[in-house]
Amino acid sequence: MSFEDLQEQLGVTFHDQQLLQSAFYHRSYLNEARDIKESNERLEFLGDAVLSFLTSQYLYRTYPEYPEGTLTNIRSSLVKTKSLAMIAANLHLGELLFLSRGEDESGGRKNISLLADTFEALLGALYLDQGIPEAKRFLETFLFPETKRVIESRAYIDFKSFLQEVVQQDSRISPTYHVTKSEGPDHDKTFWIDAVTGEKVLGSGTGKSKQQAEQEAARDALEQLGKI
C-alpha cells in the first residue's frame, strides 16, 4: 500500500503531497524522526469538525422527517470510533501510518482509536487540499452509505434510556442491570447481563463489554414489551 494507491482508491490526487503524508504522522513517530515537527493531531481536530458539519448537513437534508434528537443520535452512531476505524481498516490506512517502533510492535496499525483518528486527519487534509466538495464526496462514498444500516438496525437508539422512560411511565423504579455470567480472559471477555425491575427480569443480553451487554438487555426488554 502506497500513497499513490490510496489516492487511486479515493479518486483524487492531492496538490500537496506532503500535506497528505502529514495526516499519517502519529505523535509517537516524532520521538524518532527529528525532521518531523508536527503530528497529525491538528489535522484530526480539523477533520472532526468537517466530519460533524458534513454529516449533519447530509442527515438534515436526507431525513426531513426526523427531529433534532433523532438526528443527533444517528450522527453519533454513524461517526463513532468503531465505525470510522472500520472504514480506515478497509482503506488500509494503518499500513501508511508513521509510528514509533514501540507503537508499531504493540499493534498500533490495527488500534481502533488510532485508525479512527487517522480517518479524521485524512479528512482534514482532504478538506485543506481539495475543499468541501471533495471532502463531501469522500464521505458520500465511504461513510454515508452506512446510514441505512444504522437506521434499519436501530443502532442509534439508546435502549437503556428508552427502557427507563418506558418503565417509569408505570412506576418510579428504574431498571437495574445484573451481570449473570462472564467468560474469557480480561482482554477478551464476554458478559451476560439481565435488565431487572424489582425481582422481574425484563430482558437479557450479551456483549464484549458490560455497556454493550446492557444495551442488548435493554433492547431485548423493549422488544418483549412491544415498544420496538
XYZ file of N, CA and C in Angstrom:
684
model
N 0.848 -1.197 0.000
C 0.000 0.000 0.000
C 0.886 1.251 0.000
N 0.639 2.146 -0.925
C 1.410 3.389 -1.021
C 0.445 4.567 -1.037
N 1.002 5.768 -0.945
C 0.145 6.949 -1.018
C -0.474 7.098 -2.402
N 0.208 6.609 -3.409
C -0.358 6.605 -4.759
C -1.575 5.680 -4.813
N -1.444 4.510 -4.179
C -2.568 3.573 -4.144
C -3.769 4.187 -3.411
N -3.489 4.873 -2.307
C -4.565 5.488 -1.538
C -5.297 6.528 -2.377
N -4.560 7.370 -3.055
C -5.187 8.407 -3.874
C -6.006 7.802 -5.010
N -5.547 6.662 -5.514
C -6.313 5.974 -6.551
C -7.633 5.460 -5.973
N -7.595 4.926 -4.747
C -8.818 4.481 -4.080
C -9.788 5.634 -3.864
N -9.235 6.782 -3.477
C -10.065 7.951 -3.192
C -10.544 8.644 -4.458
N -9.883 8.376 -5.573
C -10.239 9.032 -6.817
C -9.843 10.489 -6.854
N -8.729 10.820 -6.194
C -8.276 12.210 -6.138
C -6.755 12.236 -6.038
N -6.150 13.271 -6.604
C -4.712 13.471 -6.479
C -4.469 14.752 -5.695
N -3.781 14.632 -4.591
C -3.509 15.797 -3.750
C -2.568 16.769 -4.462
N -2.864 18.058 -4.343
C -1.944 19.077 -4.841
C -0.691 19.110 -3.971
N -0.897 18.935 -2.669
C 0.207 18.985 -1.704
C 0.416 17.581 -1.132
N 1.379 16.875 -1.696
C 1.626 15.500 -1.279
C 2.149 15.432 0.168
N 2.857 16.467 0.583
C 3.362 16.489 1.948
C 2.223 16.624 2.949
N 1.196 17.365 2.571
C 0.017 17.505 3.427
C -0.653 16.153 3.610
N -0.779 15.409 2.536
C -1.361 14.067 2.625
C -0.550 13.197 3.574
N 0.749 13.215 3.401
C 1.610 12.378 4.227
C 1.541 12.779 5.696
N 1.409 14.064 5.947
C 1.392 14.540 7.329
C 0.157 14.065 8.092
N -0.892 13.650 7.368
C -2.086 13.120 8.016
C -1.814 11.762 8.673
N -0.645 11.195 8.407
C -0.324 9.857 8.908
C 0.836 9.863 9.908
N 1.238 11.049 10.367
C 2.298 11.127 11.371
C 1.699 10.997 12.778
N 1.815 9.833 13.355
C 1.367 9.656 14.736
C 2.348 10.343 15.674
N 1.859 10.842 16.795
C 2.716 11.609 17.693
C 3.908 10.793 18.192
N 3.772 9.487 18.280
C 4.891 8.655 18.742
C 6.069 8.713 17.781
N 5.770 8.959 16.499
C 6.815 8.976 15.474
C 7.758 10.153 15.651
N 7.249 11.241 16.241
C 8.072 12.440 16.408
C 9.269 12.195 17.308
N 9.169 11.216 18.187
C 10.280 10.910 19.091
C 11.464 10.285 18.361
N 11.203 9.713 17.180
C 12.251 9.020 16.444
C 12.610 9.705 15.134
N 11.833 10.698 14.723
C 12.091 11.403 13.462
C 12.280 12.884 13.763
N 13.496 13.299 13.910
C 13.780 14.678 14.328
C 13.398 15.713 13.278
N 13.278 15.290 12.022
C 12.947 16.241 10.959
C 11.439 16.514 10.885
N 10.638 15.728 11.609
C 9.192 15.929 11.621
C 8.820 16.677 12.902
N 8.181 17.821 12.726
C 7.902 18.699 13.870
C 6.466 18.620 14.372
N 5.564 18.078 13.574
C 4.153 18.102 13.961
C 3.479 16.780 13.617
N 2.662 16.281 14.547
C 1.911 15.055 14.315
C 0.632 15.381 13.543
N -0.206 14.373 13.376
C -1.454 14.571 12.634
C -2.601 15.063 13.524
N -2.304 15.445 14.756
C -3.379 15.782 15.690
C -4.143 17.050 15.313
N -3.455 18.038 14.745
C -4.159 19.254 14.333
C -5.083 18.969 13.146
N -4.619 18.110 12.235
C -5.465 17.719 11.108
C -6.659 16.895 11.590
N -6.430 16.089 12.596
C -7.519 15.315 13.200
C -8.567 16.255 13.798
N -8.120 17.289 14.486
C -9.015 18.288 15.067
C -9.876 18.935 13.981
N -9.248 19.315 12.886
C -9.978 19.944 11.788
C -10.921 18.953 11.128
N -10.434 17.742 10.894
C -11.258 16.725 10.252
C -12.496 16.377 11.060
N -12.366 16.382 12.377
C -13.505 16.102 13.249
C -14.606 17.143 13.040
N -14.214 18.408 12.896
C -15.189 19.481 12.671
C -15.844 19.352 11.298
N -15.042 19.053 10.287
C -15.576 18.869 8.928
C -16.538 17.681 8.904
N -16.150 16.616 9.579
C -16.995 15.415 9.648
C -18.340 15.722 10.285
N -18.318 16.439 11.392
C -19.559 16.771 12.086
C -20.462 17.643 11.230
N -19.868 18.647 10.576
C -20.655 19.556 9.740
C -21.284 18.836 8.550
N -20.472 18.095 7.794
C -20.979 17.464 6.583
C -21.954 16.333 6.898
N -21.720 15.613 7.983
C -22.660 14.560 8.367
C -23.980 15.166 8.808
N -23.924 16.242 9.567
C -25.145 16.929 9.997
C -25.929 17.449 8.794
N -25.228 18.034 7.851
C -25.876 18.554 6.640
C -26.551 17.430 5.863
N -25.836 16.324 5.716
C -26.377 15.174 4.978
C -27.647 14.641 5.650
N -27.589 14.453 6.962
C -28.750 13.909 7.672
C -29.926 14.878 7.655
N -29.639 16.159 7.805
C -30.689 17.181 7.796
C -31.451 17.161 6.469
N -30.708 17.045 5.375
C -31.329 17.089 4.047
C -31.968 15.759 3.655
N -31.405 14.664 4.121
C -31.863 13.345 3.690
C -33.041 12.836 4.500
N -33.129 13.238 5.763
C -34.178 12.731 6.653
C -34.970 13.871 7.279
N -35.772 14.577 6.474
C -36.538 15.716 6.989
C -37.608 15.313 7.995
N -37.936 14.023 8.047
C -38.988 13.572 8.957
C -38.491 13.366 10.383
N -37.166 13.376 10.588
C -36.628 13.094 11.916
C -36.388 14.374 12.709
N -36.742 14.377 13.990
C -36.478 15.554 14.838
C -35.001 15.649 15.201
N -34.655 16.757 15.819
C -33.246 17.034 16.169
C -32.623 15.928 17.005
N -33.350 15.444 18.014
C -32.792 14.429 18.896
C -32.444 13.149 18.166
N -33.314 12.719 17.261
C -33.057 11.502 16.487
C -31.875 11.693 15.557
N -31.804 12.848 14.900
C -30.679 13.131 14.004
C -29.360 13.127 14.771
N -29.380 13.677 15.972
C -28.174 13.696 16.803
C -27.724 12.274 17.133
N -28.679 11.418 17.485
C -28.338 10.037 17.828
C -27.821 9.266 16.619
N -28.431 9.491 15.460
C -27.968 8.821 14.235
C -26.558 9.277 13.898
N -26.324 10.570 14.005
C -24.975 11.089 13.719
C -23.943 10.479 14.666
N -24.281 10.418 15.947
C -23.348 9.859 16.928
C -23.002 8.411 16.600
N -24.008 7.642 16.200
C -23.776 6.245 15.856
C -22.957 6.121 14.575
N -23.203 7.018 13.634
C -22.534 6.959 12.330
C -21.057 7.303 12.431
N -20.719 8.269 13.273
C -19.327 8.750 13.328
C -18.572 8.244 14.554
N -19.116 7.235 15.231
C -18.425 6.711 16.406
C -17.100 6.067 16.008
N -16.231 5.927 16.973
C -14.873 5.437 16.736
C -14.848 4.129 15.970
N -15.683 3.186 16.365
C -15.683 1.867 15.720
C -16.030 1.966 14.243
N -16.993 2.809 13.894
C -17.406 2.959 12.501
C -16.285 3.557 11.648
N -15.668 4.616 12.162
C -14.585 5.264 11.415
C -13.390 4.326 11.282
N -13.100 3.579 12.338
C -11.967 2.650 12.304
C -12.192 1.558 11.275
N -13.414 1.104 11.134
C -13.722 0.061 10.167
C -13.464 0.542 8.743
N -13.871 1.779 8.464
C -13.627 2.342 7.136
C -12.132 2.526 6.910
N -11.440 3.022 7.938
C -9.984 3.206 7.842
C -9.290 1.882 7.562
N -9.751 0.819 8.214
C -9.160 -0.501 8.003
C -9.418 -0.987 6.580
N -10.628 -0.760 6.079
C -10.958 -1.170 4.705
C -10.133 -0.417 3.674
N -9.755 0.813 4.006
C -8.905 1.618 3.119
C -7.418 1.342 3.336
N -7.109 0.476 4.314
C -5.717 0.109 4.648
C -4.898 1.310 5.112
N -5.549 2.232 5.815
C -4.845 3.424 6.280
C -3.748 3.072 7.278
N -3.952 2.014 8.048
C -2.956 1.614 9.030
C -1.602 1.297 8.423
N -1.614 0.803 7.192
C -0.360 0.457 6.521
C 0.503 1.678 6.226
N -0.116 2.846 6.162
C 0.601 4.065 5.798
C 1.051 4.884 7.008
N 0.666 4.470 8.191
C 0.993 5.246 9.378
C 2.488 5.287 9.666
N 2.936 6.433 10.112
C 4.307 6.602 10.603
C 4.239 6.494 12.123
N 4.770 5.404 12.657
C 4.697 5.122 14.090
C 6.085 4.916 14.668
N 6.194 5.092 15.969
C 7.428 4.702 16.642
C 7.529 3.177 16.587
N 8.717 2.674 16.782
C 8.901 1.226 16.745
C 8.044 0.542 17.812
N 8.003 1.140 18.998
C 7.224 0.547 20.079
C 5.739 0.525 19.772
N 5.222 1.629 19.226
C 3.805 1.712 18.879
C 3.462 0.706 17.788
N 4.353 0.558 16.842
C 4.145 -0.386 15.747
C 4.118 -1.820 16.271
N 5.075 -2.157 17.110
C 5.180 -3.526 17.622
C 4.032 -3.883 18.563
N 3.409 -2.872 19.159
C 2.291 -3.137 20.079
C 0.948 -3.189 19.352
N 0.978 -3.159 18.025
C -0.256 -3.293 17.251
C -0.933 -1.996 16.901
N -0.175 -0.895 16.869
C -0.758 0.414 16.595
C -1.472 0.523 15.265
N -1.027 -0.230 14.280
C -1.639 -0.135 12.947
C -3.058 -0.695 12.910
N -3.419 -1.461 13.934
C -4.758 -2.037 14.000
C -5.553 -1.485 15.179
N -4.976 -0.525 15.888
C -5.647 0.065 17.036
C -6.872 0.856 16.579
N -8.046 0.537 17.142
C -9.296 1.138 16.687
C -9.302 2.653 16.854
N -8.869 3.126 18.008
C -8.856 4.558 18.273
C -7.901 5.279 17.334
N -6.744 4.693 17.124
C -5.733 5.309 16.265
C -6.220 5.362 14.815
N -6.879 4.300 14.359
C -7.393 4.273 12.993
C -8.486 5.325 12.795
N -9.364 5.473 13.782
C -10.421 6.485 13.683
C -9.821 7.891 13.640
N -8.796 8.130 14.446
C -8.115 9.426 14.437
C -7.491 9.701 13.072
N -6.927 8.674 12.462
C -6.290 8.828 11.153
C -7.322 9.135 10.082
N -8.484 8.505 10.178
C -9.587 8.813 9.252
C -9.907 10.302 9.302
N -10.030 10.840 10.513
C -10.360 12.258 10.664
C -9.224 13.152 10.174
N -7.990 12.746 10.419
C -6.850 13.531 9.946
C -6.805 13.556 8.417
N -7.086 12.422 7.802
C -7.127 12.361 6.336
C -8.229 13.264 5.796
N -9.390 13.252 6.447
C -10.484 14.120 6.016
C -10.088 15.586 6.149
N -9.391 15.929 7.233
C -8.921 17.301 7.407
C -7.953 17.705 6.312
N -7.040 16.811 5.960
C -6.075 17.098 4.898
C -6.781 17.226 3.551
N -7.765 16.366 3.313
C -8.511 16.419 2.051
C -9.270 17.735 1.928
N -9.842 18.180 3.027
C -10.557 19.469 3.022
C -9.603 20.623 2.711
N -8.440 20.647 3.348
C -7.486 21.731 3.109
C -6.974 21.736 1.673
N -6.767 20.552 1.129
C -6.166 20.447 -0.205
C -7.191 20.585 -1.330
N -8.401 20.073 -1.103
C -9.368 19.985 -2.202
C -10.664 20.757 -1.944
N -10.892 21.141 -0.687
C -12.097 21.890 -0.377
C -13.267 20.996 0.021
N -14.376 21.643 0.354
C -15.573 20.953 0.818
C -16.113 19.941 -0.196
N -16.165 20.260 -1.504
C -16.752 19.281 -2.444
C -16.091 17.907 -2.397
N -14.749 17.861 -2.353
C -14.078 16.565 -2.312
C -14.220 15.891 -0.961
N -14.202 16.680 0.108
C -14.416 16.111 1.438
C -15.805 15.477 1.511
N -16.775 16.156 0.933
C -18.147 15.644 0.919
C -18.243 14.378 0.068
N -17.591 14.372 -1.082
C -17.627 13.192 -1.954
C -16.988 11.984 -1.266
N -15.913 12.234 -0.522
C -15.242 11.178 0.236
C -16.207 10.528 1.225
N -16.936 11.361 1.973
C -17.887 10.846 2.954
C -19.083 10.175 2.281
N -19.526 10.734 1.169
C -20.635 10.129 0.439
C -20.267 8.750 -0.094
N -18.991 8.554 -0.375
C -18.528 7.273 -0.911
C -18.314 6.236 0.180
N -17.701 6.655 1.286
C -17.237 5.682 2.263
C -18.008 5.650 3.593
N -18.687 6.722 3.949
C -19.358 6.757 5.252
C -20.873 6.814 5.166
N -21.407 7.733 4.394
C -22.841 7.957 4.398
C -23.673 6.738 3.983
N -23.167 5.854 3.113
C -23.956 4.644 2.807
C -24.256 3.785 4.041
N -23.491 3.969 5.128
C -23.719 3.216 6.355
C -24.976 3.679 7.103
N -25.493 4.842 6.717
C -26.646 5.406 7.430
C -27.850 4.477 7.385
N -28.082 3.873 6.242
C -29.233 2.964 6.095
C -29.125 1.810 7.086
N -27.932 1.249 7.229
C -27.734 0.133 8.167
C -27.983 0.595 9.604
N -27.477 1.779 9.936
C -27.647 2.314 11.288
C -29.134 2.470 11.621
N -29.895 2.981 10.674
C -31.317 3.216 10.912
C -32.096 1.906 10.949
N -31.828 1.021 9.992
C -32.575 -0.240 9.929
C -32.297 -1.132 11.137
N -31.071 -1.092 11.643
C -30.721 -1.906 12.814
C -31.044 -1.209 14.129
N -31.501 0.054 14.010
C -31.821 0.887 15.175
C -30.614 1.047 16.102
N -29.427 1.034 15.500
C -28.192 1.144 16.278
C -28.057 2.514 16.934
N -28.831 3.490 16.479
C -28.723 4.847 17.008
C -29.531 5.048 18.290
N -30.355 4.077 18.633
C -31.209 4.226 19.815
C -30.421 3.917 21.077
N -30.547 4.755 22.084
C -30.007 4.448 23.404
C -31.077 3.628 24.118
N -30.958 2.313 24.001
C -32.002 1.438 24.518
C -32.166 1.542 26.028
N -31.077 1.789 26.745
C -31.173 1.907 28.201
C -32.025 3.113 28.594
N -31.796 4.245 27.945
C -32.580 5.446 28.259
C -34.044 5.252 27.881
N -34.259 4.621 26.729
C -35.625 4.375 26.255
C -36.360 3.444 27.220
N -35.685 2.378 27.668
C -36.312 1.444 28.600
C -36.651 2.136 29.919
N -35.758 2.988 30.373
C -36.021 3.704 31.624
C -37.272 4.565 31.490
N -37.426 5.249 30.356
C -38.619 6.069 30.134
C -39.878 5.208 30.148
N -39.808 4.057 29.479
C -40.975 3.171 29.396
C -41.355 2.652 30.777
N -40.367 2.185 31.534
C -40.634 1.615 32.857
C -41.184 2.671 33.806
N -40.633 3.884 33.730
C -41.047 4.925 34.677
C -42.396 5.552 34.330
N -42.952 5.165 33.195
C -44.317 5.587 32.899
C -45.303 4.916 33.852
N -44.940 3.714 34.313
C -45.824 2.941 35.189
C -45.358 2.896 36.641
N -44.106 3.182 36.879
C -43.585 3.148 38.247
C -42.390 4.081 38.357
N -41.965 4.334 39.570
C -40.804 5.189 39.793
C -39.511 4.379 39.871
N -39.619 3.086 39.668
C -38.445 2.217 39.760
C -37.688 2.217 38.444
N -36.396 2.487 38.500
C -35.552 2.436 37.299
C -35.019 1.022 37.103
N -34.860 0.582 35.870
C -34.275 -0.738 35.624
C -32.835 -0.781 36.151
N -32.436 -1.923 36.634
C -31.047 -2.149 37.018
C -30.495 -3.291 36.169
N -29.177 -3.393 36.118
C -28.533 -4.369 35.238
C -27.595 -5.252 36.048
N -27.827 -6.554 35.947
C -27.088 -7.517 36.750
C -26.274 -8.438 35.847
N -24.996 -8.541 36.134
C -24.142 -9.483 35.403
C -24.448 -10.880 35.913
N -24.900 -11.743 35.028
C -25.218 -13.119 35.423
C -24.071 -14.079 35.137
N -23.204 -13.688 34.209
C -22.086 -14.552 33.864
C -21.071 -13.769 33.058
N -19.814 -14.142 33.158
C -18.775 -13.584 32.296
C -17.769 -14.681 31.997
N -17.245 -14.673 30.791
C -16.287 -15.688 30.378
C -15.176 -15.056 29.554
N -14.004 -15.685 29.587
C -12.895 -15.255 28.755
C -11.839 -14.493 29.523
N -10.658 -14.317 28.905
C -9.576 -13.557 29.544
C -9.931 -12.082 29.641
N -9.193 -11.347 30.455
C -9.508 -9.939 30.699
C -9.566 -9.118 29.420
N -8.712 -9.430 28.448
C -8.669 -8.619 27.224
C -9.734 -9.040 26.205
N -10.479 -10.119 26.500
C -11.467 -10.601 25.532
C -12.643 -11.262 26.253
N -13.232 -10.561 27.205
C -14.341 -11.114 27.972
C -15.668 -10.989 27.225
N -16.584 -11.883 27.556
C -17.975 -11.783 27.121
C -18.842 -11.732 28.373
N -19.817 -10.803 28.368
C -20.675 -10.608 29.537
C -22.124 -10.968 29.202
N -22.792 -11.586 30.185
C -24.220 -11.859 30.103
C -24.892 -11.011 31.178
N -25.871 -10.203 30.774
C -26.494 -9.254 31.703
C -28.015 -9.293 31.571
N -28.700 -9.209 32.726
C -30.160 -9.105 32.753
C -30.562 -7.681 33.102
N -31.617 -7.201 32.441
C -32.263 -5.941 32.824
C -33.394 -6.300 33.775
N -33.407 -5.684 34.959
C -34.304 -6.117 36.034
C -35.027 -4.918 36.650
N -36.301 -5.121 36.989
C -37.018 -4.188 37.871
C -37.564 -5.009 39.029
N -37.197 -4.621 40.242
C -37.574 -5.437 41.399
C -36.924 -6.796 41.274
N -37.750 -7.826 41.208
C -37.235 -9.182 41.018
C -37.584 -9.733 39.640
N -38.147 -8.888 38.792
C -38.577 -9.326 37.462
C -37.507 -9.050 36.412
N -37.137 -10.083 35.665
C -36.186 -9.938 34.564
C -36.948 -9.498 33.325
N -36.610 -8.320 32.828
C -37.299 -7.772 31.656
C -36.671 -8.235 30.350
N -35.358 -8.433 30.380
C -34.661 -8.838 29.166
C -33.238 -9.229 29.471
N -32.605 -9.902 28.510
C -31.229 -10.365 28.688
C -30.410 -10.028 27.455
N -29.104 -9.825 27.675
C -28.237 -9.505 26.550
C -26.814 -9.944 26.811
N -26.056 -10.080 25.734
C -24.632 -10.426 25.833
C -23.825 -9.402 25.047
N -22.563 -9.266 25.409
C -21.699 -8.327 24.704
C -20.259 -8.465 25.139
N -19.357 -7.850 24.369
C -17.930 -7.900 24.672
C -17.548 -6.869 25.723
N -18.489 -6.050 26.123
C -18.299 -5.124 27.240
C -19.593 -5.084 28.025
N -19.516 -4.619 29.272
C -20.729 -4.511 30.073
C -21.717 -3.530 29.449
N -21.190 -2.440 28.910
C -22.054 -1.437 28.300
C -22.831 -2.021 27.117
N -22.131 -2.771 26.276
C -22.790 -3.384 25.119
C -23.845 -4.403 25.568
N -23.509 -5.209 26.565
C -24.450 -6.213 27.055
C -25.678 -5.559 27.684
N -25.482 -4.446 28.387
C -26.604 -3.727 28.977
C -27.529 -3.181 27.898
N -26.945 -2.635 26.835
C -27.761 -2.133 25.724
C -28.569 -3.261 25.090
N -27.945 -4.418 24.936
C -28.643 -5.555 24.339
C -29.750 -6.070 25.264
N -29.500 -6.051 26.564
C -30.532 -6.461 27.523
C -31.718 -5.502 27.472
N -31.423 -4.209 27.385
C -32.490 -3.208 27.292
C -33.256 -3.355 25.988
N -32.536 -3.634 24.903
C -33.206 -3.848 23.602
C -34.160 -5.053 23.697
N -33.666 -6.131 24.291
C -34.488 -7.336 24.437
C -35.730 -7.033 25.271
N -35.553 -6.263 26.346
C -36.684 -5.912 27.191
C -37.723 -5.095 26.416
N -37.257 -4.140 25.631
C -38.176 -3.301 24.855
C -38.920 -4.122 23.802
N -38.234 -5.094 23.220
C -38.890 -5.965 22.237
C -39.978 -6.800 22.919
N -39.678 -7.314 24.102
C -40.668 -8.134 24.816
C -41.860 -7.304 25.298
N -41.603 -6.029 25.556
C -42.668 -5.126 25.980
C -43.456 -4.571 24.783
N -42.989 -4.898 23.569
C -43.667 -4.442 22.356
C -43.470 -2.980 22.050
N -42.337 -2.427 22.522
C -42.070 -0.998 22.328
C -41.209 -0.710 21.102
N -40.549 -1.734 20.572
C -39.765 -1.570 19.340
C -40.002 -2.767 18.444
